[in-house]
């Protein structure tokens, strides 16, 4: 009987490994000991074994989505200080954090001067989307334009467009901070057009919507891009103190207080 049970145990481990349920195979001995000690039913023990595999699989998939997303910081919405940035519509941001805007392929535009938290909010929404099981990709407008330009030169334009059309949520940061190359506005439009009514885009910019035609040098492309972005969109205009300057001021005050304390 002992030899038979030992063989059955090895066969079970082998079956789990063959099915690539490696975490369950590794946990098998521990779960069997737990089942014996706690007098678990066969169903409960099997459920616990498969739960371990499911949890490990979900952790791997989450890690893969995080690597693909290329989010620049580990920010979440809890990191954002709404009290210190009164220019942000907190009710709107909380609603966006439910990710309902992904269901109907709506877009989000964060518009405001540098340092007011546009990137932080977009990354926080992106992380929430990743954790909810969605494919997300983060890029700057300048990098997107450069990548599209290189793809066009190398004959990979369609592949590049398919890549940017793929994620459930595409975050395009810093539009307007750096001048786009000659065909940059056209490339950005084509990415937006590929995603139109199919998937969501978050875009951050320091250029007011009324100034896009002048800023991007092509009124026709700017109008067409805005038409698609704003068809289904939440626009969050942020006008408040700079997060970065506030941080520098706080640091300076701390240093000044320390110096004064030593002097006195």
Tab-separated table of C-alpha atoms in Angstrom:
chain	number	residue	atom	x	y	z
A	1	UNK	CA	0.000	0.000	0.000
A	2	UNK	CA	2.812	2.407	0.893
A	3	UNK	CA	4.590	1.727	-2.394
A	4	UNK	CA	1.325	2.224	-4.270
A	5	UNK	CA	0.609	5.508	-2.495
A	6	UNK	CA	4.162	6.702	-3.097
A	7	UNK	CA	3.859	5.889	-6.785
A	8	UNK	CA	0.483	7.618	-6.942
A	9	UNK	CA	1.990	10.723	-5.285
A	10	UNK	CA	4.823	10.823	-7.833
A	11	UNK	CA	2.374	10.299	-10.682
A	12	UNK	CA	0.211	13.146	-9.402
A	13	UNK	CA	3.209	15.450	-9.255
A	14	UNK	CA	4.115	14.324	-12.748
A	15	UNK	CA	0.617	15.055	-14.032
A	16	UNK	CA	0.703	18.548	-12.535
A	17	UNK	CA	4.109	19.242	-14.048
A	18	UNK	CA	3.041	17.868	-17.447
A	19	UNK	CA	0.072	20.240	-17.400
A	20	UNK	CA	2.521	23.024	-16.452
A	21	UNK	CA	0.812	23.544	-13.112
A	22	UNK	CA	4.234	23.977	-11.567
A	23	UNK	CA	3.219	25.984	-8.522
A	24	UNK	CA	0.563	23.407	-7.656
A	25	UNK	CA	3.138	20.633	-8.079
A	26	UNK	CA	5.526	22.429	-5.757
A	27	UNK	CA	2.791	22.966	-3.168
A	28	UNK	CA	1.359	19.437	-3.378
A	29	UNK	CA	3.266	18.006	-0.432
A	30	UNK	CA	2.395	21.017	1.760
A	31	UNK	CA	-1.300	20.871	0.858
A	32	UNK	CA	-1.470	17.118	1.548
A	33	UNK	CA	0.104	17.656	4.968
A	34	UNK	CA	-2.357	20.472	5.628
A	35	UNK	CA	-5.273	18.296	4.536
A	36	UNK	CA	-4.187	15.528	6.904
A	37	UNK	CA	-3.601	17.861	9.852
A	38	UNK	CA	-6.799	19.877	9.413
A	39	UNK	CA	-8.915	16.921	8.261
A	40	UNK	CA	-9.792	18.703	5.046
A	41	UNK	CA	-12.165	17.090	2.593
A	42	UNK	CA	-10.857	15.959	-0.791
A	43	UNK	CA	-12.764	18.836	-2.422
A	44	UNK	CA	-11.289	21.417	-0.028
A	45	UNK	CA	-7.751	20.116	-0.544
A	46	UNK	CA	-8.128	20.137	-4.320
A	47	UNK	CA	-9.602	23.655	-4.238
A	48	UNK	CA	-6.673	24.871	-2.118
A	49	UNK	CA	-4.156	23.292	-4.493
A	50	UNK	CA	-5.705	24.914	-7.555
A	51	UNK	CA	-6.080	28.226	-5.719
A	52	UNK	CA	-2.309	28.309	-5.252
A	53	UNK	CA	-1.820	27.793	-8.994
A	54	UNK	CA	-4.401	30.447	-9.899
A	55	UNK	CA	-2.821	33.008	-7.546
A	56	UNK	CA	0.637	32.341	-8.966
A	57	UNK	CA	-0.659	32.604	-12.538
A	58	UNK	CA	-2.390	35.903	-11.802
A	59	UNK	CA	0.771	37.262	-10.176
A	60	UNK	CA	2.813	36.360	-13.265
A	61	UNK	CA	0.262	37.916	-15.586
A	62	UNK	CA	0.166	41.105	-13.500
A	63	UNK	CA	3.967	41.310	-13.564
A	64	UNK	CA	3.919	40.870	-17.348
A	65	UNK	CA	1.305	43.607	-17.773
A	66	UNK	CA	3.355	45.922	-15.550
A	67	UNK	CA	6.502	45.314	-17.621
A	68	UNK	CA	4.632	45.943	-20.858
A	69	UNK	CA	2.981	49.135	-19.539
A	70	UNK	CA	6.334	50.917	-18.985
A	71	UNK	CA	4.790	53.179	-16.345
A	72	UNK	CA	7.552	55.555	-15.200
A	73	UNK	CA	6.625	55.587	-11.496
A	74	UNK	CA	4.720	53.323	-9.052
A	75	UNK	CA	2.143	56.047	-8.395
A	76	UNK	CA	-1.410	55.242	-7.373
A	77	UNK	CA	-4.329	57.579	-6.809
A	78	UNK	CA	-3.717	57.478	-3.056
A	79	UNK	CA	-0.377	59.236	-3.673
A	80	UNK	CA	-2.089	62.305	-5.125
A	81	UNK	CA	-2.731	65.143	-2.662
A	82	UNK	CA	-6.044	66.638	-3.771
A	83	UNK	CA	-6.011	69.129	-0.904
A	84	UNK	CA	-2.741	70.600	-2.151
A	85	UNK	CA	-3.984	70.852	-5.733
A	86	UNK	CA	-7.397	72.586	-5.658
A	87	UNK	CA	-7.363	72.948	-9.444
A	88	UNK	CA	-8.139	69.226	-9.831
A	89	UNK	CA	-11.753	68.071	-10.046
A	90	UNK	CA	-11.541	65.286	-7.454
A	91	UNK	CA	-15.041	64.008	-8.209
A	92	UNK	CA	-14.125	63.564	-11.878
A	93	UNK	CA	-10.853	61.787	-11.046
A	94	UNK	CA	-12.615	59.429	-8.626
A	95	UNK	CA	-15.115	58.591	-11.334
A	96	UNK	CA	-12.326	57.950	-13.850
A	97	UNK	CA	-10.669	55.657	-11.298
A	98	UNK	CA	-13.644	53.295	-11.607
A	99	UNK	CA	-12.326	52.696	-15.171
A	100	UNK	CA	-15.834	52.966	-16.609
A	101	UNK	CA	-14.369	55.106	-19.384
A	102	UNK	CA	-12.594	52.012	-20.740
A	103	UNK	CA	-15.901	50.246	-21.355
A	104	UNK	CA	-17.025	52.672	-24.074
A	105	UNK	CA	-13.547	53.566	-25.376
A	106	UNK	CA	-13.680	57.106	-23.997
A	107	UNK	CA	-10.589	59.300	-23.754
A	108	UNK	CA	-9.136	61.485	-21.013
A	109	UNK	CA	-7.297	64.771	-21.585
A	110	UNK	CA	-5.299	66.380	-18.790
A	111	UNK	CA	-4.557	69.985	-19.748
A	112	UNK	CA	-2.458	72.359	-17.668
A	113	UNK	CA	0.961	73.916	-17.067
A	114	UNK	CA	3.995	71.825	-16.087
A	115	UNK	CA	4.173	70.335	-12.610
A	116	UNK	CA	0.481	70.321	-11.657
A	117	UNK	CA	0.102	66.523	-11.520
A	118	UNK	CA	-1.058	65.561	-15.017
A	119	UNK	CA	1.460	62.742	-15.420
A	120	UNK	CA	0.917	61.505	-11.881
A	121	UNK	CA	-2.832	61.213	-12.415
A	122	UNK	CA	-2.438	59.515	-15.792
A	123	UNK	CA	0.029	56.989	-14.342
A	124	UNK	CA	-2.288	56.338	-11.377
A	125	UNK	CA	-5.181	55.602	-13.737
A	126	UNK	CA	-2.891	53.461	-15.865
A	127	UNK	CA	-1.793	51.411	-12.849
A	128	UNK	CA	-5.407	50.900	-11.808
A	129	UNK	CA	-6.165	49.644	-15.321
A	130	UNK	CA	-3.180	47.266	-15.231
A	131	UNK	CA	-4.254	45.863	-11.875
A	132	UNK	CA	-7.779	45.382	-13.243
A	133	UNK	CA	-6.387	43.107	-15.952
A	134	UNK	CA	-6.074	45.525	-18.890
A	135	UNK	CA	-3.158	45.991	-21.274
A	136	UNK	CA	-1.759	49.504	-20.857
A	137	UNK	CA	1.134	51.264	-22.553
A	138	UNK	CA	2.793	54.552	-21.525
A	139	UNK	CA	4.827	56.745	-23.867
A	140	UNK	CA	5.673	60.380	-24.347
A	141	UNK	CA	4.436	62.172	-27.449
A	142	UNK	CA	8.021	62.762	-28.573
A	143	UNK	CA	8.959	59.086	-28.222
A	144	UNK	CA	5.804	57.996	-30.040
A	145	UNK	CA	6.565	60.329	-32.936
A	146	UNK	CA	10.193	59.185	-33.094
A	147	UNK	CA	9.174	55.538	-33.048
A	148	UNK	CA	6.644	56.061	-35.838
A	149	UNK	CA	9.199	57.985	-37.901
A	150	UNK	CA	11.763	55.200	-37.549
A	151	UNK	CA	9.146	52.559	-38.414
A	152	UNK	CA	8.224	54.457	-41.592
A	153	UNK	CA	11.867	54.608	-42.678
A	154	UNK	CA	12.326	50.882	-42.030
A	155	UNK	CA	9.114	49.805	-43.752
A	156	UNK	CA	7.401	48.785	-40.500
A	157	UNK	CA	4.651	51.387	-40.465
A	158	UNK	CA	1.747	48.916	-40.289
A	159	UNK	CA	3.428	46.946	-37.519
A	160	UNK	CA	3.988	50.155	-35.551
A	161	UNK	CA	0.363	51.241	-35.972
A	162	UNK	CA	-0.846	47.801	-34.878
A	163	UNK	CA	1.328	48.031	-31.769
A	164	UNK	CA	-0.135	51.369	-30.685
A	165	UNK	CA	-3.665	50.219	-31.544
A	166	UNK	CA	-3.346	47.151	-29.330
A	167	UNK	CA	-3.473	48.285	-25.679
A	168	UNK	CA	-6.823	48.794	-24.010
A	169	UNK	CA	-5.392	52.063	-22.657
A	170	UNK	CA	-2.656	54.128	-24.301
A	171	UNK	CA	-1.144	56.978	-22.261
A	172	UNK	CA	0.548	59.718	-24.302
A	173	UNK	CA	2.410	62.086	-21.997
A	174	UNK	CA	3.910	65.555	-22.473
A	175	UNK	CA	2.271	66.560	-25.744
A	176	UNK	CA	3.497	70.063	-26.544
A	177	UNK	CA	6.556	70.043	-24.275
A	178	UNK	CA	8.928	69.286	-27.131
A	179	UNK	CA	8.466	70.167	-30.808
A	180	UNK	CA	7.347	67.179	-32.867
A	181	UNK	CA	9.329	66.219	-35.970
A	182	UNK	CA	7.980	67.229	-39.369
A	183	UNK	CA	5.672	64.218	-39.646
A	184	UNK	CA	5.095	63.911	-35.888
A	185	UNK	CA	1.627	65.464	-35.802
A	186	UNK	CA	0.526	63.247	-38.682
A	187	UNK	CA	1.851	60.132	-36.926
A	188	UNK	CA	0.076	61.085	-33.707
A	189	UNK	CA	-3.160	61.639	-35.612
A	190	UNK	CA	-2.905	58.230	-37.250
A	191	UNK	CA	-2.386	56.545	-33.873
A	192	UNK	CA	-5.429	58.368	-32.478
A	193	UNK	CA	-7.418	57.461	-35.580
A	194	UNK	CA	-6.469	53.773	-35.273
A	195	UNK	CA	-7.831	53.745	-31.721
A	196	UNK	CA	-10.924	55.864	-32.379
A	197	UNK	CA	-14.079	54.285	-30.865
A	198	UNK	CA	-12.121	51.072	-30.190
A	199	UNK	CA	-9.980	51.751	-27.139
A	200	UNK	CA	-9.131	54.556	-24.734
A	201	UNK	CA	-6.337	57.117	-24.748
A	202	UNK	CA	-5.139	59.345	-21.927
A	203	UNK	CA	-3.260	62.401	-23.154
A	204	UNK	CA	-1.472	65.017	-21.068
A	205	UNK	CA	-0.562	68.386	-22.540
A	206	UNK	CA	0.463	71.885	-21.548
A	207	UNK	CA	-1.163	73.282	-24.710
A	208	UNK	CA	-4.697	74.582	-24.409
A	209	UNK	CA	-7.144	72.996	-26.843
A	210	UNK	CA	-7.716	76.316	-28.629
A	211	UNK	CA	-3.979	76.567	-29.366
A	212	UNK	CA	-3.408	73.128	-30.903
A	213	UNK	CA	-3.494	74.344	-34.508
A	214	UNK	CA	-0.736	76.877	-33.821
A	215	UNK	CA	1.317	74.609	-31.585
A	216	UNK	CA	1.402	71.671	-34.000
A	217	UNK	CA	1.716	73.718	-37.170
A	218	UNK	CA	-1.120	72.014	-39.055
A	219	UNK	CA	-4.640	73.250	-38.430
A	220	UNK	CA	-6.251	70.429	-40.423
A	221	UNK	CA	-4.451	67.627	-38.576
A	222	UNK	CA	-5.003	69.323	-35.201
A	223	UNK	CA	-8.744	69.686	-35.877
A	224	UNK	CA	-9.063	66.072	-37.022
A	225	UNK	CA	-7.168	64.826	-33.972
A	226	UNK	CA	-9.283	66.869	-31.568
A	227	UNK	CA	-12.469	65.724	-33.310
A	228	UNK	CA	-11.633	62.099	-32.543
A	229	UNK	CA	-10.213	62.682	-29.086
A	230	UNK	CA	-13.106	64.813	-27.857
A	231	UNK	CA	-15.951	62.784	-29.367
A	232	UNK	CA	-15.994	60.690	-26.205
A	233	UNK	CA	-13.775	62.338	-23.648
A	234	UNK	CA	-13.387	63.724	-20.171
A	235	UNK	CA	-11.311	66.906	-20.171
A	236	UNK	CA	-9.617	67.800	-16.890
A	237	UNK	CA	-8.148	71.291	-16.915
A	238	UNK	CA	-5.683	71.740	-14.053
A	239	UNK	CA	-4.558	75.190	-13.008
A	240	UNK	CA	-2.775	75.243	-9.684
A	241	UNK	CA	0.580	75.280	-7.887
A	242	UNK	CA	3.402	73.111	-9.197
A	243	UNK	CA	3.979	69.880	-7.273
A	244	UNK	CA	7.686	70.041	-8.018
A	245	UNK	CA	8.091	73.640	-6.901
A	246	UNK	CA	6.113	72.885	-3.746
A	247	UNK	CA	8.495	70.011	-3.033
A	248	UNK	CA	11.548	72.200	-3.578
A	249	UNK	CA	10.101	74.920	-1.361
A	250	UNK	CA	9.391	72.413	1.406
A	251	UNK	CA	12.929	71.039	1.173
A	252	UNK	CA	14.410	74.535	1.239
A	253	UNK	CA	12.366	75.436	4.317
A	254	UNK	CA	13.547	72.280	6.093
A	255	UNK	CA	17.183	73.075	5.318
A	256	UNK	CA	16.709	76.702	6.376
A	257	UNK	CA	15.111	75.629	9.659
A	258	UNK	CA	18.007	73.267	10.337
A	259	UNK	CA	20.580	75.966	9.663
A	260	UNK	CA	18.770	78.439	11.899
A	261	UNK	CA	18.566	75.875	14.686
A	262	UNK	CA	22.339	75.292	14.595
A	263	UNK	CA	23.043	79.025	14.547
A	264	UNK	CA	20.827	79.713	17.544
